Amino acid sequence: MRYVSLFLLLFVASTSVAQIIKDKESAILEVHYMKTWVTDTLENRSYSEDMTLRVGKTAAMFYPPKRMWVDSLLQTNFELHEKLYREMNPPGQIEYKPLGGLEREYLFRNINAGETIVARIIAGDHYWYTEPTEMPVWQILSETKELLGYSCQLASCDFRGRTWYAWFSTDIPVNEGPWKLFGLPGLVLEAWDSKKHYAYKAVGLYIQNLQPVGIRLYVRNKPFMLKSRQAYLQKMYKAYIQGKFASQMSALYGNGAQSAPTQAQYDYQERDYPHK
Amino acid sequence: MSRRLYILLFCSVTSVLAMSQTDIQGSVKLQNGQDIDFASIIVSPVTSPKTILGSTFTAENGSFRLNVSSDCDSLILKASSMEISPVAITIPNRSGIYDIIVEERVIGLREVVVKAKKIYLQGDTLNYNVASFLSQSDLSVADVLRKMPGITVSEAGHVSYQGKPIKNFYIEGLDLMKGHYGIATNNIDPHNIATVQVLENHQDIKALKGLRPEEQASINLRLKEGVKGVFNLIATLGGGHGNDALWNNSAIATYFRRNS
């Protein structure tokens, strides 16, 4: 019996990790984007959050820097995290203000060759999935424009249920871009979908004093591995669009006023999953 | 009928063949023979060098292959990467193997940081970013307003926009001061103000909204995020005598809060 409990203890200890860090290569370029997304197509409410794209020679990572900072703080200095959190959400404040901003999705492209890892917290638990890196099939259009002092060209693609447009610059010869919008003969400096529900805009380019490119996840336990992108999208759909998470939280911690889930008026960047 | 269709079909097939695919192969190498991987290869016609006919990236051994179709008789083949200086060569529009010799270089990219705009237009509202006009010596909003293009402030604190006196002076959408807003402009600390908004065509009478265009502009001050509120206490006291004793006094206390 003692052996069993010892074995169990060992098992528990091995699943709890404070961080997953795997550096692959040094970075050659870092791009800061402003991501804007519409969260209510009826009221036309939108949010904006900073995103960072760090580009290596073969790999890239795309993450919300504020969220990464908070995640790492939560694992390394819990007291400070709590203090900051309390300061941002004083008692009596109705609106919940997340410390690390509203964007939670991390993306790691080709850290393991040919594989894209997407990780995020869904309804309080960490999840991730891997998929073969899929490059959008781009159509290069003839429009040109100058962005951040770089001459850019327009391209469009149909990617997973949305039509995307992107301004890219061949003066920055890396085939990277925000989120999964990569594969053009130059860096994407601005991108948006045809419904204008999602938009990325480059606000800064940096080439000095960069951290390496690799997987950086600060989590207490190893995230749950979802078996496919479809499983991930279904999980996200149920938790946030069908509002299961909100009604659960309301039942647990609220006054129970929100008994029935409310359908959210938005959709994800990827729409190629079965839903209404 | 059907024969005519066949002829048409045949013609269309041959026309496609005429604008045939050009199969371009090659490799990107340094002078000393070292392969360059992950270099960007772009093919464009000579007539319009900005147009991109096709593009690819070199493999690990520096080789590349791509198909383009163009009726131009020569093409430009460009190779660039973060580690080499960009090279463009002109090639005939024929399938073949084209090797590109490049030179190494250090990354020569310009770093860019975007800053907030000084003035931006939102609908018919002109926003002036106070921080970009503010200097150390500015004590009141009037000092900052004076520096904004299009806005003039009189000694008494009265504001004109493009030569015309403004109609209303709002703070966070509130018209508390009415005509005495000179007190506000001469006393409010500019460090608490985020933006000065000039509202053109702003009709404050609800019944007339959209019916009568307003020629005079109005100004709205927006407080900074995080500023709890702006408290002002202004008291004046004056006395004298002519035939009778004269006196004048006033005390105004105001408190503005940011409405989000």
Coordinates of C-alpha atoms in Angstrom, one line a residue:
Chain A
M1 CA 0.0 0.0 0.0
R2 CA 2.8 2.3 0.9
Y3 CA 4.4 1.7 -2.5
V4 CA 1.2 2.5 -4.2
S5 CA 0.9 5.9 -2.5
L6 CA 4.5 6.6 -3.2
F7 CA 4.0 5.7 -6.8
L8 CA 0.9 8.0 -6.8
L9 CA 2.9 10.8 -5.3
L10 CA 5.6 10.4 -8.0
F11 CA 2.9 10.5 -10.6
V12 CA 1.4 13.7 -9.2
A13 CA 4.8 15.3 -9.0
S14 CA 5.6 14.5 -12.6
T15 CA 2.4 16.0 -14.1
S16 CA 2.9 19.3 -12.3
V17 CA 5.2 21.4 -14.3
A18 CA 5.5 25.2 -13.8
Q19 CA 6.5 25.9 -17.4
I20 CA 7.1 24.4 -20.8
I21 CA 10.1 26.0 -22.4
K22 CA 11.8 24.7 -25.5
D23 CA 14.0 27.1 -27.4
K24 CA 14.6 26.3 -31.0
E25 CA 16.7 29.1 -32.6
S26 CA 17.6 32.7 -32.2
A27 CA 15.2 35.3 -33.5
I28 CA 15.9 37.5 -36.5
L29 CA 12.9 39.8 -36.2
E30 CA 10.1 40.7 -33.9
V31 CA 6.9 42.3 -35.0
H32 CA 4.4 43.9 -32.8
Y33 CA 0.8 43.8 -34.0
M34 CA -2.4 45.3 -32.8
K35 CA -5.1 42.7 -33.0
T36 CA -8.7 44.0 -33.2
W37 CA -11.6 41.7 -33.1
V38 CA -15.4 42.3 -33.1
T39 CA -17.1 40.5 -30.2
D40 CA -20.6 41.5 -30.9
T41 CA -21.6 42.0 -34.6
L42 CA -25.0 43.4 -33.5
E43 CA -23.7 46.1 -31.2
N44 CA -20.4 46.4 -33.1
R45 CA -18.4 46.0 -30.0
S46 CA -14.7 45.4 -30.5
Y47 CA -11.6 44.8 -28.5
S48 CA -7.9 45.4 -29.2
E49 CA -4.9 43.7 -27.8
D50 CA -1.1 43.7 -28.5
M51 CA 0.3 40.6 -30.1
T52 CA 3.9 39.7 -30.8
L53 CA 5.3 37.7 -33.7
R54 CA 8.8 36.5 -33.2
V55 CA 10.4 35.2 -36.3
G56 CA 13.3 32.8 -36.5
K57 CA 14.9 31.3 -39.6
T58 CA 12.6 28.3 -39.8
A59 CA 10.1 28.8 -37.0
A60 CA 7.9 31.5 -35.5
M61 CA 5.8 32.2 -32.4
F62 CA 2.8 34.4 -32.2
Y63 CA 1.6 35.3 -28.7
P64 CA -0.1 37.9 -26.5
P65 CA 2.8 39.4 -24.5
K66 CA 0.7 40.7 -21.7
R67 CA -0.9 37.3 -21.2
M68 CA 2.5 35.6 -21.2
W69 CA 3.8 38.0 -18.6
V70 CA 0.8 37.3 -16.3
D71 CA 1.0 33.6 -16.8
S72 CA 4.7 33.6 -15.9
L73 CA 4.0 35.9 -12.9
L74 CA 1.3 33.5 -11.7
Q75 CA 3.8 30.6 -11.6
T76 CA 6.8 32.5 -10.2
N77 CA 5.4 35.2 -7.9
F78 CA 1.8 34.4 -6.9
E79 CA 1.7 37.2 -4.2
L80 CA 2.5 39.9 -6.7
H81 CA 0.0 38.5 -9.1
E82 CA -2.7 38.5 -6.5
K83 CA -1.9 42.1 -5.5
L84 CA -2.0 43.3 -9.1
Y85 CA -5.2 41.4 -9.8
R86 CA -6.9 42.9 -6.7
E87 CA -5.8 46.4 -7.7
M88 CA -7.3 45.9 -11.1
N89 CA -10.5 44.3 -9.8
P90 CA -11.4 46.1 -6.5
P91 CA -14.3 44.7 -4.6
G92 CA -17.6 46.1 -5.9
Q93 CA -16.4 46.4 -9.5
I94 CA -19.0 44.8 -11.7
E95 CA -16.9 44.4 -14.8
Y96 CA -14.2 41.7 -14.7
K97 CA -10.9 42.9 -16.0
P98 CA -8.4 40.2 -16.8
L99 CA -4.9 41.2 -15.8
G100 CA -3.3 39.8 -18.9
G101 CA -5.7 41.2 -21.4
L102 CA -8.4 39.4 -23.4
E103 CA -6.4 37.5 -25.9
R104 CA -5.3 34.1 -24.7
E105 CA -4.2 32.1 -27.7
Y106 CA -0.5 31.1 -28.2
L107 CA 0.7 29.8 -31.5
F108 CA 4.0 28.1 -32.2
R109 CA 4.7 27.4 -35.9
N110 CA 7.3 24.9 -37.0
I111 CA 9.1 24.7 -33.6
N112 CA 8.7 21.0 -34.3
A113 CA 9.3 21.0 -38.0
G114 CA 6.1 21.1 -40.1
E115 CA 3.9 21.3 -37.0
T116 CA 1.8 24.1 -35.6
I117 CA 0.9 24.1 -31.9
V118 CA -2.0 26.2 -30.6
A119 CA -2.5 26.5 -26.9
R120 CA -4.9 28.5 -24.8
I121 CA -7.0 28.4 -21.7
I122 CA -10.6 27.4 -22.3
A123 CA -13.1 27.8 -19.5
G124 CA -10.3 27.7 -16.8
D125 CA -8.3 24.7 -18.1
H126 CA -5.3 24.7 -20.3
Y127 CA -5.6 22.9 -23.7
W128 CA -3.4 22.6 -26.7
Y129 CA -3.5 20.8 -30.1
T130 CA -1.1 20.2 -32.9
E131 CA -1.8 20.2 -36.6
P132 CA 0.4 20.0 -39.7
T133 CA 1.4 23.5 -40.6
E134 CA -1.0 24.6 -43.4
M135 CA 0.0 27.5 -45.6
P136 CA -2.9 29.5 -47.0
V137 CA -3.0 29.6 -50.8
W138 CA -2.4 33.2 -51.6
Q139 CA -3.5 35.2 -54.6
I140 CA -1.2 38.2 -55.1
L141 CA -3.1 41.3 -56.2
S142 CA -1.8 44.4 -58.0
E143 CA -2.6 47.0 -55.4
T144 CA 0.4 48.6 -53.6
K145 CA 0.6 50.9 -50.6
E146 CA 3.2 52.1 -48.2
L147 CA 3.1 50.9 -44.6
L148 CA 5.6 51.9 -41.8
G149 CA 7.8 53.2 -44.6
Y150 CA 7.9 49.8 -46.4
S151 CA 6.2 49.4 -49.8
C152 CA 3.6 46.7 -49.6
Q153 CA 1.5 44.7 -52.0
L154 CA -2.0 43.3 -51.4
A155 CA -2.7 39.6 -51.4
S156 CA -5.8 37.6 -50.5
C157 CA -6.6 34.0 -49.6
D158 CA -9.6 31.9 -48.6
F159 CA -8.6 30.3 -45.4
R160 CA -10.8 28.1 -43.2
G161 CA -14.1 29.9 -43.8
R162 CA -13.0 33.4 -44.1
T163 CA -11.5 35.5 -46.9
W164 CA -8.4 37.3 -45.7
Y165 CA -6.6 40.2 -47.2
A166 CA -3.0 41.1 -46.3
W167 CA -0.5 43.8 -47.1
F168 CA 2.9 42.3 -47.3
S169 CA 6.3 43.8 -48.0
T170 CA 8.9 42.1 -50.1
D171 CA 11.5 44.4 -48.6
I172 CA 11.3 42.2 -45.5
P173 CA 12.1 38.8 -46.9
V174 CA 10.6 36.5 -44.4
N175 CA 7.5 34.4 -45.2
E176 CA 5.8 35.1 -41.9
G177 CA 2.7 36.9 -40.8
P178 CA 0.3 37.2 -37.9
W179 CA -1.6 34.1 -36.6
K180 CA -1.7 31.5 -39.4
L181 CA -1.5 34.0 -42.2
F182 CA 2.0 33.3 -43.5
G183 CA 3.6 32.1 -46.7
L184 CA 3.9 35.3 -48.7
P185 CA 7.2 36.4 -50.2
G186 CA 7.5 39.0 -47.5
L187 CA 6.3 40.0 -44.0
V188 CA 2.6 40.7 -43.6
L189 CA 2.2 44.1 -42.1
E190 CA -1.5 44.4 -42.1
A191 CA -4.3 41.7 -42.5
W192 CA -8.0 41.6 -42.1
D193 CA -10.9 39.4 -43.1
S194 CA -13.5 40.4 -45.6
K195 CA -16.2 40.8 -42.9
K196 CA -13.8 43.0 -40.9
H197 CA -14.3 40.9 -37.8
Y198 CA -10.6 40.4 -37.3
A199 CA -7.7 42.7 -38.1
Y200 CA -4.0 42.8 -37.5
K201 CA -1.9 45.9 -37.9
A202 CA 1.8 46.1 -37.4
V203 CA 2.8 48.8 -35.0
G204 CA 6.5 48.0 -34.4
L205 CA 9.5 46.2 -35.9
Y206 CA 12.4 45.2 -33.8
I207 CA 15.7 43.5 -34.6
Q208 CA 17.9 44.0 -31.6
N209 CA 18.1 42.2 -28.2
L210 CA 15.6 39.6 -29.0
Q211 CA 14.7 36.5 -27.0
P212 CA 15.0 33.1 -28.8
V213 CA 12.1 31.5 -30.7
G214 CA 10.6 28.5 -29.1
I215 CA 7.7 27.2 -27.0
R216 CA 7.0 29.2 -23.9
L217 CA 4.1 28.2 -21.8
Y218 CA 3.8 29.0 -18.2
V219 CA 1.3 26.5 -16.7
R220 CA 0.9 24.7 -13.4
N221 CA -0.1 21.4 -15.0
K222 CA 0.7 20.0 -18.4
P223 CA -2.1 21.2 -20.7
F224 CA -4.7 18.7 -21.9
M225 CA -3.9 17.5 -25.4
L226 CA -6.8 17.8 -27.7
K227 CA -6.7 15.4 -30.6
S228 CA -7.5 17.8 -33.4
R229 CA -8.2 21.3 -34.4
Q230 CA -11.8 20.4 -34.8
A231 CA -12.0 19.2 -31.2
Y232 CA -10.5 22.5 -30.1
L233 CA -13.0 24.5 -32.1
Q234 CA -15.9 22.5 -30.8
K235 CA -14.7 23.1 -27.2
M236 CA -14.4 26.8 -27.8
Y237 CA -17.8 26.9 -29.5
K238 CA -19.6 25.2 -26.6
A239 CA -17.8 27.2 -23.9
Y240 CA -17.9 30.7 -25.4
I241 CA -20.3 31.0 -28.3
Q242 CA -23.1 28.9 -26.8
G243 CA -22.2 30.5 -23.5
K244 CA -21.9 27.3 -21.4
F245 CA -18.9 28.8 -19.5
A246 CA -20.8 32.0 -18.6
S247 CA -23.9 30.2 -17.4
Q248 CA -21.7 27.7 -15.4
M249 CA -19.9 30.6 -13.7
S250 CA -23.1 32.4 -13.1
A251 CA -24.5 29.2 -11.4
L252 CA -21.4 28.7 -9.4
Y253 CA -20.5 32.2 -8.3
G254 CA -23.2 34.6 -9.4
N255 CA -26.7 35.1 -8.2
G256 CA -28.0 32.5 -10.8
A257 CA -29.7 35.3 -12.7
Q258 CA -28.3 33.9 -16.0
S259 CA -29.9 30.5 -16.1
A260 CA -30.0 29.9 -19.8
P261 CA -26.9 30.3 -21.9
T262 CA -26.9 33.2 -24.3
Q263 CA -25.7 32.8 -27.8
A264 CA -22.7 35.1 -28.5
Q265 CA -22.9 37.2 -31.6
Y266 CA -19.5 36.5 -33.1
D267 CA -17.5 33.7 -34.7
Y268 CA -13.9 32.5 -34.6
Q269 CA -11.2 33.2 -37.1
E270 CA -11.6 29.6 -38.3
R271 CA -15.2 28.9 -39.3
D272 CA -14.8 25.5 -40.9
Y273 CA -16.3 23.5 -38.1
P274 CA -19.9 22.2 -37.9
H275 CA -22.0 24.8 -36.1
K276 CA -25.0 27.0 -36.5
Chain B
M1 CA -22.7 22.9 -85.0
S2 CA -20.7 20.5 -83.0
R3 CA -17.8 20.8 -85.4
R4 CA -17.8 24.6 -84.9
L5 CA -17.7 24.0 -81.1
Y6 CA -14.7 21.7 -81.6
I7 CA -12.8 24.3 -83.6
L8 CA -13.5 26.8 -80.9
L9 CA -12.3 24.4 -78.2
F10 CA -9.2 23.7 -80.2
C11 CA -8.5 27.4 -80.6
S12 CA -8.9 28.0 -76.9
V13 CA -6.6 25.2 -76.1
T14 CA -3.9 26.5 -78.4
S15 CA -4.2 30.0 -77.0
V16 CA -3.6 28.6 -73.6
L17 CA -0.5 26.8 -74.9
A18 CA 0.8 30.0 -76.4
M19 CA 0.9 31.6 -73.0
S20 CA 2.7 28.6 -71.7
Q21 CA 4.1 27.8 -68.3
T22 CA 7.8 28.6 -67.8
D23 CA 9.5 26.2 -65.5
I24 CA 12.2 28.1 -63.6
Q25 CA 14.7 26.1 -61.6
G26 CA 18.0 27.0 -59.9
S27 CA 19.8 27.6 -56.7
V28 CA 21.0 30.4 -54.5
K29 CA 24.6 30.3 -53.5
L30 CA 27.3 32.4 -52.0
Q31 CA 30.5 33.1 -54.0
N32 CA 32.2 30.3 -52.1
G33 CA 29.5 27.8 -53.0
Q34 CA 27.7 27.8 -49.7
D35 CA 23.9 27.2 -50.1
I36 CA 21.4 29.8 -48.9
D37 CA 18.3 28.3 -47.5
F38 CA 15.0 30.1 -46.8
A39 CA 15.7 32.8 -49.3
S40 CA 12.7 34.4 -50.9
I41 CA 12.5 34.1 -54.7
I42 CA 10.3 36.4 -56.7
V43 CA 9.6 36.4 -60.4
S44 CA 8.2 39.5 -62.1
P45 CA 7.9 40.6 -65.7
V46 CA 10.4 43.2 -67.0
T47 CA 7.6 45.5 -68.1
S48 CA 6.3 45.9 -64.6
P49 CA 8.8 45.0 -62.0
K50 CA 6.4 45.5 -59.1
T51 CA 4.1 42.7 -60.3
I52 CA 4.7 39.3 -58.7
L53 CA 4.1 36.4 -61.1
G54 CA 5.2 33.8 -58.7
S55 CA 7.2 33.3 -55.6
T56 CA 8.8 30.6 -53.5
F57 CA 11.5 30.0 -50.9
T58 CA 14.7 28.0 -51.4
A59 CA 15.0 24.6 -49.8
E60 CA 17.8 23.6 -47.4
N61 CA 20.2 22.9 -50.3
G62 CA 19.5 26.4 -51.7
S63 CA 17.5 25.0 -54.7
F64 CA 14.2 26.4 -55.9
R65 CA 11.7 25.6 -58.6
L66 CA 8.6 27.5 -59.7
N67 CA 6.2 27.8 -62.6
V68 CA 5.1 31.1 -64.0
S69 CA 3.0 32.1 -67.0
S70 CA 3.6 35.4 -68.7
D71 CA 3.6 36.7 -72.2
C72 CA 6.5 39.1 -71.5
D73 CA 9.7 38.0 -73.2
S74 CA 12.0 38.4 -70.3
L75 CA 11.6 38.1 -66.6
I76 CA 13.2 39.4 -63.5
L77 CA 14.4 36.9 -60.9
K78 CA 14.9 38.3 -57.5
A79 CA 16.5 36.6 -54.5
S80 CA 16.4 38.1 -51.0
S81 CA 16.7 37.0 -47.4
M82 CA 17.6 38.5 -44.1
E83 CA 21.2 37.2 -44.5
I84 CA 22.0 38.2 -48.1
S85 CA 21.8 41.5 -50.0
P86 CA 19.0 41.3 -52.5
V87 CA 20.0 40.4 -56.1
A88 CA 17.9 40.7 -59.2
I89 CA 18.8 39.1 -62.5
T90 CA 17.0 39.3 -65.8
I91 CA 16.3 36.0 -67.6
P92 CA 14.6 35.1 -70.8
N93 CA 11.1 33.8 -70.5
R94 CA 12.2 30.2 -71.1
S95 CA 12.3 27.2 -68.9
G96 CA 15.7 26.5 -67.6
I97 CA 18.1 26.4 -64.7
Y98 CA 19.2 29.8 -63.4
D99 CA 21.7 30.0 -60.5
I100 CA 21.9 33.2 -58.5
I101 CA 25.2 34.2 -56.8
V102 CA 24.6 36.4 -53.8
E103 CA 26.6 38.2 -51.2
E104 CA 26.3 37.9 -47.4
R105 CA 25.3 40.9 -45.4
V106 CA 24.2 41.8 -41.9
I107 CA 20.5 42.5 -41.4
G108 CA 19.8 46.0 -42.6
L109 CA 16.2 46.4 -41.5
R110 CA 14.9 49.6 -40.2
E111 CA 13.3 49.4 -36.8
V112 CA 9.9 51.0 -36.6
V113 CA 7.8 52.1 -33.7
V114 CA 4.4 53.6 -34.3
K115 CA 3.4 56.4 -32.0
A116 CA 0.0 57.9 -31.3
K117 CA -1.1 60.5 -33.8
K118 CA -1.2 64.1 -32.9
I119 CA -4.5 64.9 -34.6
Y120 CA -6.9 62.4 -35.9
L121 CA -10.4 62.6 -37.4
Q122 CA -13.3 60.4 -36.2
G123 CA -16.5 61.1 -38.2
D124 CA -16.9 64.8 -37.8
T125 CA -15.0 65.0 -34.6
L126 CA -11.4 66.2 -34.7
N127 CA -9.3 64.8 -31.9
Y128 CA -6.1 66.6 -30.7
N129 CA -3.8 64.4 -28.6
V130 CA -2.9 66.7 -25.6
A131 CA 0.3 64.8 -24.7
S132 CA 1.9 65.7 -28.0
F133 CA 1.2 69.4 -27.6
L134 CA 1.9 69.6 -23.9
S135 CA 5.1 71.1 -22.5
Q136 CA 6.4 71.6 -19.0
S137 CA 5.5 75.2 -18.7
D138 CA 1.9 74.8 -19.5
L139 CA -0.3 75.5 -16.5
S140 CA -3.8 75.5 -17.9
V141 CA -5.7 74.0 -20.7
A142 CA -5.8 77.4 -22.4
D143 CA -2.0 77.2 -22.8
V144 CA -2.3 73.9 -24.6
L145 CA -5.3 74.9 -26.7
R146 CA -3.3 77.9 -28.0
K147 CA -0.8 75.6 -29.6
M148 CA -3.3 73.5 -31.4
P149 CA -3.7 74.4 -35.0
G150 CA -7.1 76.1 -35.8
I151 CA -7.8 77.0 -32.2
T152 CA -7.2 80.4 -30.7
V153 CA -7.8 81.4 -27.1
S154 CA -8.4 85.0 -25.9
E155 CA -6.9 86.5 -22.8
A156 CA -10.2 85.8 -20.9
G157 CA -10.1 82.2 -21.9
H158 CA -12.6 82.3 -24.7
V159 CA -12.0 79.8 -27.4
S160 CA -12.4 80.2 -31.2
Y161 CA -12.2 77.5 -33.7
Q162 CA -11.2 78.6 -37.3
G163 CA -11.9 82.2 -36.3
K164 CA -15.4 81.6 -35.0
P165 CA -16.1 81.5 -31.3
I166 CA -17.1 78.0 -30.2
K167 CA -20.7 77.4 -29.1
N168 CA -20.3 75.0 -26.2
F169 CA -17.4 74.0 -24.1
Y170 CA -17.9 70.5 -22.7
I171 CA -15.9 68.6 -20.2
E172 CA -16.6 64.9 -20.5
G173 CA -19.8 65.8 -22.4
L174 CA -21.1 68.1 -19.7
D175 CA -21.8 71.7 -20.3
L176 CA -21.5 72.9 -16.7
M177 CA -19.9 76.2 -17.2
K178 CA -22.2 77.6 -19.9
G179 CA -20.8 80.9 -21.1
H180 CA -18.3 81.2 -18.2
Y181 CA -16.1 78.4 -19.5
G182 CA -13.2 80.8 -19.5
I183 CA -12.8 79.9 -15.9
A184 CA -12.3 76.3 -16.8
T185 CA -9.9 76.9 -19.7
N186 CA -7.7 79.1 -17.5
N187 CA -7.7 76.8 -14.5
I188 CA -7.9 73.1 -15.4
D189 CA -4.6 71.3 -15.3
P190 CA -3.8 70.0 -18.8
H191 CA -2.0 67.0 -17.4
N192 CA -5.4 65.4 -16.7
I193 CA -6.7 65.8 -20.2
A194 CA -6.2 63.1 -22.8
T195 CA -7.7 64.6 -25.9
V196 CA -9.4 67.8 -27.0
Q197 CA -12.2 67.0 -29.3
V198 CA -13.6 69.6 -31.8
L199 CA -17.1 68.7 -32.6
E200 CA -18.1 70.2 -35.9
N201 CA -21.8 70.3 -36.9
H202 CA -22.7 69.6 -33.3
Q203 CA -26.3 70.4 -32.6
D204 CA -26.9 70.4 -28.8
I205 CA -30.7 70.9 -29.0
K206 CA -32.1 67.5 -29.5
A207 CA -35.2 68.6 -31.3
L208 CA -33.1 70.2 -34.0
K209 CA -30.6 67.4 -34.4
G210 CA -30.2 66.5 -38.0
L211 CA -32.5 69.3 -39.1
R212 CA -30.4 72.4 -38.8
P213 CA -26.7 72.3 -39.5
E214 CA -24.7 74.0 -36.8
E215 CA -22.0 76.3 -38.0
Q216 CA -20.3 76.9 -34.7
A217 CA -18.1 74.2 -33.4
S218 CA -18.1 72.9 -29.9
I219 CA -15.2 71.6 -27.9
N220 CA -15.1 68.6 -25.6
L221 CA -12.3 67.7 -23.2
R222 CA -11.8 64.1 -22.5
L223 CA -10.1 63.2 -19.3
K224 CA -7.2 60.7 -19.2
E225 CA -8.0 57.1 -18.3
G226 CA -7.0 56.5 -14.7
V227 CA -7.6 60.1 -13.7
K228 CA -10.1 59.8 -10.9
G229 CA -11.5 63.3 -11.4
V230 CA -10.6 66.9 -11.7
F231 CA -11.5 69.2 -8.8
N232 CA -11.4 72.9 -9.2
L233 CA -12.1 75.6 -6.6
I234 CA -12.1 79.1 -7.9
A235 CA -12.9 82.0 -5.6
T236 CA -12.6 85.7 -6.4
L237 CA -13.2 88.6 -4.1
G238 CA -13.0 92.2 -5.0
G239 CA -14.0 95.5 -3.3
G240 CA -13.8 99.2 -3.9
H241 CA -15.8 102.3 -3.6
G242 CA -17.0 105.1 -5.9
N243 CA -20.1 106.8 -4.8
D244 CA -21.1 103.7 -3.1
A245 CA -19.2 100.7 -1.8
L246 CA -18.7 98.2 -4.7
W247 CA -18.1 94.6 -4.3
N248 CA -17.8 91.5 -6.3
N249 CA -17.4 87.9 -5.2
S250 CA -17.8 84.5 -6.7
A251 CA -16.9 81.0 -5.7
I252 CA -17.1 78.1 -8.0
A253 CA -16.3 74.5 -7.2
T254 CA -16.4 71.9 -9.9
Y255 CA -15.7 68.3 -10.0
F256 CA -15.4 66.3 -13.3
R257 CA -15.3 62.6 -13.6
R258 CA -14.5 60.5 -16.5
N259 CA -17.6 58.8 -17.9
S260 CA -16.6 55.7 -19.6

